[in-house]
Tab-separated table of C-alpha atoms in Angstrom:
chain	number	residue	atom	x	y	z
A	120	UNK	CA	18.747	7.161	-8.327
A	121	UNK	CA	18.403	9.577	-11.552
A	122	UNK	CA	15.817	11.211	-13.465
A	123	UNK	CA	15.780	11.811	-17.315
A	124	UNK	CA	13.374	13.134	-19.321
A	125	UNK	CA	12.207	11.195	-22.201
A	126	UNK	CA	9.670	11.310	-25.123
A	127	UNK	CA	6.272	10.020	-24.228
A	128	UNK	CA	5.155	7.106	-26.011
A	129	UNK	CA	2.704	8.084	-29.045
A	130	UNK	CA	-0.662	7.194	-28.075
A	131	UNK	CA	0.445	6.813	-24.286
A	132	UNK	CA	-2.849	7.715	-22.672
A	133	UNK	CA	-4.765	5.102	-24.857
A	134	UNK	CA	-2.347	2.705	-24.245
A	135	UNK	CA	-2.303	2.462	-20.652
A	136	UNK	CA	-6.373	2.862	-20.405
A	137	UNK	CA	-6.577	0.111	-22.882
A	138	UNK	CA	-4.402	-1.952	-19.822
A	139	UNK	CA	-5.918	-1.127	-16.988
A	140	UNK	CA	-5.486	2.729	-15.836
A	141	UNK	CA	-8.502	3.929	-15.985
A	142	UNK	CA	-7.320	7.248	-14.688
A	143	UNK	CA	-3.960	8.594	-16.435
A	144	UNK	CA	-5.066	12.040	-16.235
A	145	UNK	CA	-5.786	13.634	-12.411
A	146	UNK	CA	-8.495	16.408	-12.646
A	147	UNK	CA	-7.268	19.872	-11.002
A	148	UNK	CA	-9.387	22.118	-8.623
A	149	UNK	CA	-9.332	24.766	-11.704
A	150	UNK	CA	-11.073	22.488	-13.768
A	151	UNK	CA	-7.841	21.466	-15.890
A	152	UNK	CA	-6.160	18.082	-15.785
A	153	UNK	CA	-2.194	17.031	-15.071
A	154	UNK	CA	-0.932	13.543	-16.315
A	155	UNK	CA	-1.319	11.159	-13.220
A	156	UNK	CA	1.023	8.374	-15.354
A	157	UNK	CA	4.002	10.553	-16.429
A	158	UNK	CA	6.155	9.197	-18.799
A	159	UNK	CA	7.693	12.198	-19.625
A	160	UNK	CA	10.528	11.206	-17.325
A	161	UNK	CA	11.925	8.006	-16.020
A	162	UNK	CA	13.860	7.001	-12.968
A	163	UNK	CA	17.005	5.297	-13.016
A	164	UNK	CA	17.932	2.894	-10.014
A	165	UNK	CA	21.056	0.751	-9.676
A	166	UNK	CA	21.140	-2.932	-9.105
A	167	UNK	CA	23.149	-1.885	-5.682
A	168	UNK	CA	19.951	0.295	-5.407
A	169	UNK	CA	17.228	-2.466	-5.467
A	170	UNK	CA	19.156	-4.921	-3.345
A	171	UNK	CA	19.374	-2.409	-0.588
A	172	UNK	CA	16.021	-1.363	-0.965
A	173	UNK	CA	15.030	-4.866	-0.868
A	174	UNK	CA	16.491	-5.785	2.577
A	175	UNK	CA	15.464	-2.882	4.408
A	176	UNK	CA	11.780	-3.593	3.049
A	177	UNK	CA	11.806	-7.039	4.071
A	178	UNK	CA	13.657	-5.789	7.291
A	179	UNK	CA	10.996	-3.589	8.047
A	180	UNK	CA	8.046	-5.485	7.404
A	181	UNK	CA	9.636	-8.411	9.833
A	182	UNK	CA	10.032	-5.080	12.801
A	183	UNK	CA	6.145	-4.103	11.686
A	184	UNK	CA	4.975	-7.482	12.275
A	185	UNK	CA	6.600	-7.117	15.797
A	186	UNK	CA	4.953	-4.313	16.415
A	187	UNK	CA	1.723	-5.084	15.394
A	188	UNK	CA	1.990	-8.015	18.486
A	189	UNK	CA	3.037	-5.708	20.868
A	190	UNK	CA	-0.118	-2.784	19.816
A	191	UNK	CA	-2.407	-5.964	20.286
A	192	UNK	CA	-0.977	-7.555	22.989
A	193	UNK	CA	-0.010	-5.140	25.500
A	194	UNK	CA	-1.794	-2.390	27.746
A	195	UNK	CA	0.024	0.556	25.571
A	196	UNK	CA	-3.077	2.024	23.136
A	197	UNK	CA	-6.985	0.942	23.513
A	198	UNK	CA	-9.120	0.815	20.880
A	199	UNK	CA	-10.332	4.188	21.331
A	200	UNK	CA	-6.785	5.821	21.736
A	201	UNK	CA	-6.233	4.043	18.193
A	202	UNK	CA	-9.888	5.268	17.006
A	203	UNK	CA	-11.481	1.665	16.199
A	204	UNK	CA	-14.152	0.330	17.285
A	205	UNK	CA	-14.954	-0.931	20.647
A	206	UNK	CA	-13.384	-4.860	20.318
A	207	UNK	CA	-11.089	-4.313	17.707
A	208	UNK	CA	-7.685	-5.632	19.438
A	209	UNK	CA	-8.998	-8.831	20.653
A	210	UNK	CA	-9.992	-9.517	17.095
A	211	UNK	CA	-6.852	-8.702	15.944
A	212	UNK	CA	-5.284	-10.817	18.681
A	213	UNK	CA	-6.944	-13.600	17.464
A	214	UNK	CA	-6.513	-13.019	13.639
A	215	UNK	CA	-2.097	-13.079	14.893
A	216	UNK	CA	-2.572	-16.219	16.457
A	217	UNK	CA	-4.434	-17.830	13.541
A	218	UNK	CA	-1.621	-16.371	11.511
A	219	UNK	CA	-4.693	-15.167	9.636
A	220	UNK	CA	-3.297	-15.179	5.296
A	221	UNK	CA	-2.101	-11.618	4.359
A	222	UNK	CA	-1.362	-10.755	0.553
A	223	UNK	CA	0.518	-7.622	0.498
A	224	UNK	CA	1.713	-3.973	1.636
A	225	UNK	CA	3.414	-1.104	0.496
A	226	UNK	CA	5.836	1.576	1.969
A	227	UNK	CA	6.382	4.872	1.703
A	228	UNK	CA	10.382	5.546	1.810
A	229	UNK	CA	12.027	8.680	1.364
A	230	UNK	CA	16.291	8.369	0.025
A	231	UNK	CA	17.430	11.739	0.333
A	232	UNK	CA	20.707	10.145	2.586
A	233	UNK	CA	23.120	6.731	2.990
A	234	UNK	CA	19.639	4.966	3.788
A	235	UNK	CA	15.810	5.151	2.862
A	236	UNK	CA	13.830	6.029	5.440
A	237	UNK	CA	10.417	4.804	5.964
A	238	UNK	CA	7.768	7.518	5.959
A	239	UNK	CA	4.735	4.773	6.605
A	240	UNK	CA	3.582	1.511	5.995
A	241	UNK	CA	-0.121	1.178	3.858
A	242	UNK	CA	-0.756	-3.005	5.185
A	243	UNK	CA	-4.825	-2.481	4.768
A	244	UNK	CA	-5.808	-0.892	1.523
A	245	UNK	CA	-2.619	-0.425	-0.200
A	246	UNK	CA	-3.143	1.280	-3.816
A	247	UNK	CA	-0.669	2.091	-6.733
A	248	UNK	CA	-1.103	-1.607	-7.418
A	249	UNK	CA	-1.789	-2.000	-11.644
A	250	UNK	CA	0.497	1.104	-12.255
A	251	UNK	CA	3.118	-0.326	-10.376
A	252	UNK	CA	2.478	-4.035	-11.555
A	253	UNK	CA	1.668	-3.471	-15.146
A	254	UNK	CA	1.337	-0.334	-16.440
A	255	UNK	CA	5.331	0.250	-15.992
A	256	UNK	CA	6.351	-3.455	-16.838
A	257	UNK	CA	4.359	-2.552	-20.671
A	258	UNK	CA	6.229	0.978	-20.710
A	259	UNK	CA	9.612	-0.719	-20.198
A	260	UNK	CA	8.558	-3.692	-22.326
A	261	UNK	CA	8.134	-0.529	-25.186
A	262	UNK	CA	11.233	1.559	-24.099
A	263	UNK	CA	13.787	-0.746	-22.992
A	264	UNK	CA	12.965	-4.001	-24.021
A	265	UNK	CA	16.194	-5.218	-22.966
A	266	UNK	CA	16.363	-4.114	-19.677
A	267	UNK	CA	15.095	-5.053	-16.723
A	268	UNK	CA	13.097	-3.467	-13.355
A	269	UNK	CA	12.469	-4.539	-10.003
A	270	UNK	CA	9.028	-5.864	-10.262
A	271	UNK	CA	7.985	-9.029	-9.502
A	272	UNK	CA	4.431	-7.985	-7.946
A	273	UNK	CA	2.318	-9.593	-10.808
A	274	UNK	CA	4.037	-13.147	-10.675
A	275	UNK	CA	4.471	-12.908	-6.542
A	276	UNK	CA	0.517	-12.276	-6.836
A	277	UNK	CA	-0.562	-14.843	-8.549
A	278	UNK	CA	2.095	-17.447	-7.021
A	279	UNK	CA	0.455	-16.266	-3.458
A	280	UNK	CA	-2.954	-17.035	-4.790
A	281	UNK	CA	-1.834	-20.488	-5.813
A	282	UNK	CA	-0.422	-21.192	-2.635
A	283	UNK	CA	-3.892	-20.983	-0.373
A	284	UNK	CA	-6.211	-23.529	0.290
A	285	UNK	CA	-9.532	-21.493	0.193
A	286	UNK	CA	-12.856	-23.190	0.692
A	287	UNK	CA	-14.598	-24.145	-2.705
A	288	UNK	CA	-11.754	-22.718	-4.340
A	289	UNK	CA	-13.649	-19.343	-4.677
A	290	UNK	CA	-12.995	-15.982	-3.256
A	291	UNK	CA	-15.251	-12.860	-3.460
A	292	UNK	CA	-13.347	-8.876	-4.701
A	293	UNK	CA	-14.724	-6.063	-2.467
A	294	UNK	CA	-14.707	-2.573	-3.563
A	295	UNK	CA	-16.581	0.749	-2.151
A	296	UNK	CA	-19.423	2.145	-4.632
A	297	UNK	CA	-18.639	5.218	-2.558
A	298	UNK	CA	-15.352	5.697	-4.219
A	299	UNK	CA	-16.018	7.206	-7.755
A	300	UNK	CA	-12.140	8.093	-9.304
A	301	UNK	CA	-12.412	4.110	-10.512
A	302	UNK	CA	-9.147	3.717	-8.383
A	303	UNK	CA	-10.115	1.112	-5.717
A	304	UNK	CA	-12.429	-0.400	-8.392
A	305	UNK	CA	-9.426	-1.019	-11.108
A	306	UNK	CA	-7.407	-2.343	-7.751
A	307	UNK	CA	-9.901	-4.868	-6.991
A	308	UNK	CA	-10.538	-6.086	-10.808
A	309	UNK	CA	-6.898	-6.335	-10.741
A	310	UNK	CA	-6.303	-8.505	-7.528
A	311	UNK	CA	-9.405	-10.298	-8.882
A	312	UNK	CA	-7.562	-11.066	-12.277
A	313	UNK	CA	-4.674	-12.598	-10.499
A	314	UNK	CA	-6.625	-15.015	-8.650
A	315	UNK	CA	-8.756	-16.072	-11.322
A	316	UNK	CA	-4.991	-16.793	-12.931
A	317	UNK	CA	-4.266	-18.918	-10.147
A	318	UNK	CA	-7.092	-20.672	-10.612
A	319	UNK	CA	-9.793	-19.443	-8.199
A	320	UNK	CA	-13.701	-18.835	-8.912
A	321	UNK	CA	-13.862	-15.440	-8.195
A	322	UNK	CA	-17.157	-12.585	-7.742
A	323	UNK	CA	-17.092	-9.411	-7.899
A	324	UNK	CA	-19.305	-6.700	-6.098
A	325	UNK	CA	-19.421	-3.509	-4.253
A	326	UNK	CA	-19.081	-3.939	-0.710
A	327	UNK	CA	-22.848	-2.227	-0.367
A	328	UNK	CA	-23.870	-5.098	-1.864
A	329	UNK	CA	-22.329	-7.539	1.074
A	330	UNK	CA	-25.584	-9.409	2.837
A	331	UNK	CA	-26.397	-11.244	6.036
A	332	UNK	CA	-28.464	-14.426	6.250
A	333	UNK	CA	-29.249	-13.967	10.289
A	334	UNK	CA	-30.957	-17.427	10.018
A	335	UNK	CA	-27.156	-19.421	8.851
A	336	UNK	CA	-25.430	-16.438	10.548
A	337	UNK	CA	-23.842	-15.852	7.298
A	338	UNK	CA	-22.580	-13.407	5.163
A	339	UNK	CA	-23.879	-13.425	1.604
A	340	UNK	CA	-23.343	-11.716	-1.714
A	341	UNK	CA	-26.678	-9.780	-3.592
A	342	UNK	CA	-26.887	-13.901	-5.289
A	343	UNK	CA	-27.604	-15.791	-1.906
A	344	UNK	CA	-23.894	-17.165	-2.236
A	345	UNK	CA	-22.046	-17.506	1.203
A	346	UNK	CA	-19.075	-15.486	1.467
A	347	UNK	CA	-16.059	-17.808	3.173
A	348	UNK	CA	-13.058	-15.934	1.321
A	349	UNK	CA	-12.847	-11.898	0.191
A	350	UNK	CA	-10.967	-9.292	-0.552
A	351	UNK	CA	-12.255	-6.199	0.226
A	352	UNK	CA	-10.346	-2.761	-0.608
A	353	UNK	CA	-12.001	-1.439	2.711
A	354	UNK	CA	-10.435	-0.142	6.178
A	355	UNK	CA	-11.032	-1.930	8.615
A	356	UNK	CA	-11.393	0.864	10.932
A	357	UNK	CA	-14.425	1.819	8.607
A	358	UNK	CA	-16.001	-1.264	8.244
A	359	UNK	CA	-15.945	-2.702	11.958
A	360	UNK	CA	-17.895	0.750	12.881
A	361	UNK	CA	-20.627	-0.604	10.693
A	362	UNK	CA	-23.671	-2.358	11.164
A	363	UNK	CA	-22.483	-5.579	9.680
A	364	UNK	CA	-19.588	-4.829	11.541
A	365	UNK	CA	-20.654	-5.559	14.688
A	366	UNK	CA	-21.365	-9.951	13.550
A	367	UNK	CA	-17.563	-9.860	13.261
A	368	UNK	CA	-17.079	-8.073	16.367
A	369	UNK	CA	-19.591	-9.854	18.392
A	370	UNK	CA	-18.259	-13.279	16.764
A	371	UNK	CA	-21.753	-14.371	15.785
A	372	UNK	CA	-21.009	-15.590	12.465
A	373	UNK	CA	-21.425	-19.496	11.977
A	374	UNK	CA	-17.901	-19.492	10.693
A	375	UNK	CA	-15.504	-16.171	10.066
A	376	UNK	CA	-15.045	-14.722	6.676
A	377	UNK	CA	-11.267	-15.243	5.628
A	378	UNK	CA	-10.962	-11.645	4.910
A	379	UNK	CA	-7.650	-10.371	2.877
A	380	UNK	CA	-6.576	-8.474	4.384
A	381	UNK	CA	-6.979	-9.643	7.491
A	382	UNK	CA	-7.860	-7.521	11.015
A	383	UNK	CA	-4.601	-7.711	12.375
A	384	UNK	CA	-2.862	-5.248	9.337
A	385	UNK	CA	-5.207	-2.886	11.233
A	386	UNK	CA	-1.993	-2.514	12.816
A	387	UNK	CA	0.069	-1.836	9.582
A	388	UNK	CA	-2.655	1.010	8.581
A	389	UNK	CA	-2.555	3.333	11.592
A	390	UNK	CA	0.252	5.605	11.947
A	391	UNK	CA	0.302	4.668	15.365
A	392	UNK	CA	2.675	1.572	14.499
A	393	UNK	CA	5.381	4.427	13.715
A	394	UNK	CA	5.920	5.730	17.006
A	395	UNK	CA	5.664	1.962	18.595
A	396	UNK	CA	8.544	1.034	15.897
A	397	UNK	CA	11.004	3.720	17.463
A	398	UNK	CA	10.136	2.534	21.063
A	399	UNK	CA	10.819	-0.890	19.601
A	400	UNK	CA	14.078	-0.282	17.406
A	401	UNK	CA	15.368	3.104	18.674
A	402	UNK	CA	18.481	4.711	16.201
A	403	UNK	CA	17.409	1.991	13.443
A	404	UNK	CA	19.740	3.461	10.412
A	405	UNK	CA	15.713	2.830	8.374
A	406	UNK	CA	13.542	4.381	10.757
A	407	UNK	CA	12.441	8.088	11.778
A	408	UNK	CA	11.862	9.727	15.636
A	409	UNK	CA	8.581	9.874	16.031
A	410	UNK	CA	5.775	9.943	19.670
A	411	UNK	CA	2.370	9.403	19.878
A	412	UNK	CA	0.135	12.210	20.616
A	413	UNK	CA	3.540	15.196	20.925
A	414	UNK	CA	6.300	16.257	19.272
A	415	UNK	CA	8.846	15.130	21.790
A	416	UNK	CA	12.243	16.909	21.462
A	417	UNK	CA	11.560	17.034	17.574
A	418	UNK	CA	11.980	20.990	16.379
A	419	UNK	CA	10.921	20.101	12.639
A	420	UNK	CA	8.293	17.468	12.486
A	421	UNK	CA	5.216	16.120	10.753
A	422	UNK	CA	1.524	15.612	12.345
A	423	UNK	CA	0.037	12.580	11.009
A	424	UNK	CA	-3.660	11.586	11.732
A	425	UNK	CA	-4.016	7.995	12.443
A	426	UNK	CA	-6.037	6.738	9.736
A	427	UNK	CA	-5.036	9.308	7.158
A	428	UNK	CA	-4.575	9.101	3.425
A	429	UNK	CA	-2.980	10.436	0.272
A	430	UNK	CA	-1.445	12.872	2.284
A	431	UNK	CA	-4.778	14.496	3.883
A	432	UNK	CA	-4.297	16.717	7.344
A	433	UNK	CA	-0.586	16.211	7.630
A	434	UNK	CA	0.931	19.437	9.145
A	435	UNK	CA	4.539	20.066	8.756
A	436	UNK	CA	6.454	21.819	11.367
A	437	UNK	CA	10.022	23.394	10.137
A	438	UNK	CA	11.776	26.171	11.148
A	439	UNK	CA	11.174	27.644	7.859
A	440	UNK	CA	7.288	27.752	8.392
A	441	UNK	CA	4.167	25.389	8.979
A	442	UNK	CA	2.435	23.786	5.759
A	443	UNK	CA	-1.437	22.216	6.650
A	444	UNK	CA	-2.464	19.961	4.327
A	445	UNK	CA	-6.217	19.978	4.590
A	446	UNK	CA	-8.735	17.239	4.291
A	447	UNK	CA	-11.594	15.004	5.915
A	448	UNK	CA	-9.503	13.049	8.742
A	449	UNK	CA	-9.669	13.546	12.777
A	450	UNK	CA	-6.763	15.581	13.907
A	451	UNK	CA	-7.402	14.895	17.407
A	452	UNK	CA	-5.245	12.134	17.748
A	453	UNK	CA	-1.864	12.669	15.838
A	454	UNK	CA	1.427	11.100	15.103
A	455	UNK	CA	4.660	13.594	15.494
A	456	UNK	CA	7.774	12.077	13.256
A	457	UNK	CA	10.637	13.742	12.598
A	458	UNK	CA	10.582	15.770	9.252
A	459	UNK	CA	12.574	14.306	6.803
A	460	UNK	CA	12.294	16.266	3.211
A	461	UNK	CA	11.772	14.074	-0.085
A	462	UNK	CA	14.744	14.075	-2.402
A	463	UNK	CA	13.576	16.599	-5.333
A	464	UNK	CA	15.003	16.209	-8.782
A	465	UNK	CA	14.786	19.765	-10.594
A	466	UNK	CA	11.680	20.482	-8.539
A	467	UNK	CA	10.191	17.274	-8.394
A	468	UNK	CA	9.893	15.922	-4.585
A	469	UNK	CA	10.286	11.912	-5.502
A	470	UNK	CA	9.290	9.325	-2.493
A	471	UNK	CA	9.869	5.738	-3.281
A	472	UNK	CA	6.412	2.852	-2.802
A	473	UNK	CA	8.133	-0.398	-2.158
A	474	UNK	CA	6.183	-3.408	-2.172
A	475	UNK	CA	5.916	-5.827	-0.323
A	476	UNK	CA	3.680	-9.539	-1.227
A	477	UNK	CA	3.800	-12.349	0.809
A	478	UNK	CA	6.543	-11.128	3.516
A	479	UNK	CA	8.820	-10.946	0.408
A	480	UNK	CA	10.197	-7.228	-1.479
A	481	UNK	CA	8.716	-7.209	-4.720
A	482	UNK	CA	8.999	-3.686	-6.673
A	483	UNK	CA	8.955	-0.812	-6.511
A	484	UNK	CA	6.824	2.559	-7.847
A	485	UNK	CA	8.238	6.511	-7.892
A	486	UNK	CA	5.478	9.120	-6.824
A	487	UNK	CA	6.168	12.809	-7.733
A	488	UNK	CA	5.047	16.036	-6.228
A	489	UNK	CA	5.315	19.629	-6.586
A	490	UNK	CA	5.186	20.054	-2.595
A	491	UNK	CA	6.338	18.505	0.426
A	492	UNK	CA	3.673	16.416	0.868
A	493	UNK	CA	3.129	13.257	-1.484
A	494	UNK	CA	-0.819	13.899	-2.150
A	495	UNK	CA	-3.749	13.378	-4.482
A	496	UNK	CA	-2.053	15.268	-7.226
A	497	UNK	CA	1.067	13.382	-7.323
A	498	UNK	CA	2.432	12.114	-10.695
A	499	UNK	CA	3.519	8.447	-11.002
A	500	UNK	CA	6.909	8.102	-12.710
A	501	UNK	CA	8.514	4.381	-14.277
A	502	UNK	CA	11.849	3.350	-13.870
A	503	UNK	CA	14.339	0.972	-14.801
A	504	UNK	CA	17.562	-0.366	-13.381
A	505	UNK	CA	20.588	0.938	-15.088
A	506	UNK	CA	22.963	-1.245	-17.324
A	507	UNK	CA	21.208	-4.344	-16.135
A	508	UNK	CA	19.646	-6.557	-18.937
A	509	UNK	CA	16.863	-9.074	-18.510
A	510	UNK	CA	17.212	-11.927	-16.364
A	511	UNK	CA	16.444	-15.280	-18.373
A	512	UNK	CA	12.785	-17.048	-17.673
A	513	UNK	CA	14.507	-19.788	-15.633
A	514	UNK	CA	16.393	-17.067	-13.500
A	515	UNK	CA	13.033	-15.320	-12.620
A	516	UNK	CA	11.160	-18.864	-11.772
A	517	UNK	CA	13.912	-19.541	-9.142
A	518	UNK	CA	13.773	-16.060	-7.564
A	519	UNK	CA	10.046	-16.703	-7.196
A	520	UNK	CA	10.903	-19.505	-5.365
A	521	UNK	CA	13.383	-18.776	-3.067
């Protein structure tokens, strides 16, 4: 992988608001603002590149599967030890065996060696989404219109749309009021888009808004319509601790919600599926050392809360020093994996989002940072693959449906 610098588009930071990213600018603690879509740069990946990348994603998102039915299944974490709420496993239980529909994930990979190695998995409330699916598909259509970039994510999402058999053909788009950076909101309007392409009727609220009929046991939205399908851009950890909460953990609803995603990528959220991976797939060439609640034999290593995000409360442990990330996350439970540095390129500490929609690798998104840690601040960077032109439209139809 390479980085070159390049002239920004004229007009870039109308351009991408006027498709989608409401946010291309990321306001600073000073008051200032830093691009948060960079296109001052561009990354440069190798065919080679993308199909590796592509089997270990879709190698590693079979092994997470696995070890989301062992976390559930077995006597090795409670719901407390994994800090959800009292009932959470045997609903997740249940939501494997249904084979309950999930839509998509991401991972965090760092390739700063002969493999990638994968920092975490984001299977609940993955973001990054319209930047990754849109925002750099338009830049390359601008800069390179003859070349090509691993990203299938927008066709993927609407083909997994079209795939489900929902009832009335309708699905509701969740999103928290509480979240004001118009992040999980663009996210949502997005997912919402490419169901309404596949041909759903689709409504869209905040997830305040959600209601319960206690006479039809129902869940309603603020119209009196009956929720049976909806995505919500929610964790689960957060919402089962709820009031409404407890009608899915008690089971008292007439019939459950379909909810994408779906309780059991409870599993995929909490760091605690990284540890479980090395107990399951010890020396795997794609994964990192890491224990549950110690640091093991690790000398350099990272503390990860369990249900910790954009790089909040991590602690790095190297014989060079300690860096402690703060931020609004419990501590008291932590993840120790072994610390593996990001690749930096002239400064710029570069991890690698890799996508992941319907079990299948679908693209992938660069992150940049000035530290260690891959946090609010970080810049998102396009790329391209080198020397590769643009598959035909019948090529890209039967990749889709392999």
């Amino acid at each position: 992988m390479w980085r070159h610098l390049i002239k920004a588009r004229d007009g870039w930071k109308d351009r991408v608001i006027e498709q989608g990213l409401v946010f291309p600018m990321t306001d600073l603690p000073d008051g200032s603002e830093t691009p948060y879509w960079n296109e001052s740069a561009w990354y440069e990946v190798s065919m080679d590149e993308v199909l590796h990348l592509e089997r270990v994603t879709e190698e590693l998102y079979g092994m997470c599967r696995h070890a989301a039915e062992v976390m559930a299944t077995g006597d090795r974490f409670s719901d407390t030890q994994l800090g959800l709420a009292s009932g959470t496993l045997p609903l997740v239980r249940e939501s494997l065996r249904r084979e309950d529909p999930s839509v998509y994930a991401r991972f965090d990979l760092a390739w700063n060696g002969p493999e990638p190695k994968m920092l975490e998995i984001n299977g609940d409330t993955p973001t990054g989404l319209v930047e990754s699916a849109v925002i750099q598909w338009n830049w390359l259509e601008d800069v390179f219109p003859d070349s090509d970039q691993w990203n299938s994510v927008h066709d993927r999402l609407v083909k997994w749309w079209s795939e489900q058999r929902f009832p009335g053909n309708e699905a509701h788009f969740f999103n928290s009021a509480s979240e004001t950076t118009g992040e999980e909101e663009m996210t949502v309007a997005y997912m919402r888009d490419t169901a309404a392409m596949a041909g759903l009727q689709t409504y869209g609220h905040v997830i305040e808004e959600l209601g319960w009929n206690s006479a039809t046991r129902e869940f309603v939205d603020m119209g009196g319509r009956v929720v049976r399908t909806a995505f919500k851009l929610y964790p689960w950890e957060d919402m089962l601790d709820e009031e409404f909460g407890s009608f899915i953990l008690g089971g008292i609803e007439k019939a459950p919600v379909t909810w994408i995603e779906p309780v059991w990528k409870t599993m995929l959220s909490t760091k605690a599926i990284l540890p479980v991976l090395w107990e399951l797939y010890p020396d795997h060439p794609n994964l990192l050392p890491a224990y549950f609640g110690h640091p093991g034999e690790l000398t350099e290593w990272v503390a990860k809360p369990l249900h910790g995000r954009e790089g909040s409360n991590i602690r790095i442990h190297t014989d060079e020093g300690e860096h402690v990330q703060d931020g609004p996350y419990d501590t008291e439970n932590c993840v120790y994996q072994q610390w593996y540095p990001l690749p930096s390129f002239e400064g710029n500490r570069a991890v690698i989002g890799s996508w992941v929609v319907d079990g299948v690798a679908a693209g992938m998104m660069v992150r940049e940072s000035d530290g260690p840690i891959t946090d609010y601040y970080a810049r998102f960077v396009p790329h391209a693959i080198a020397m590769e032109a643009r598959p035909s439209e019948e090529t890209i139809q039967a990749w889709l449906a392999e």
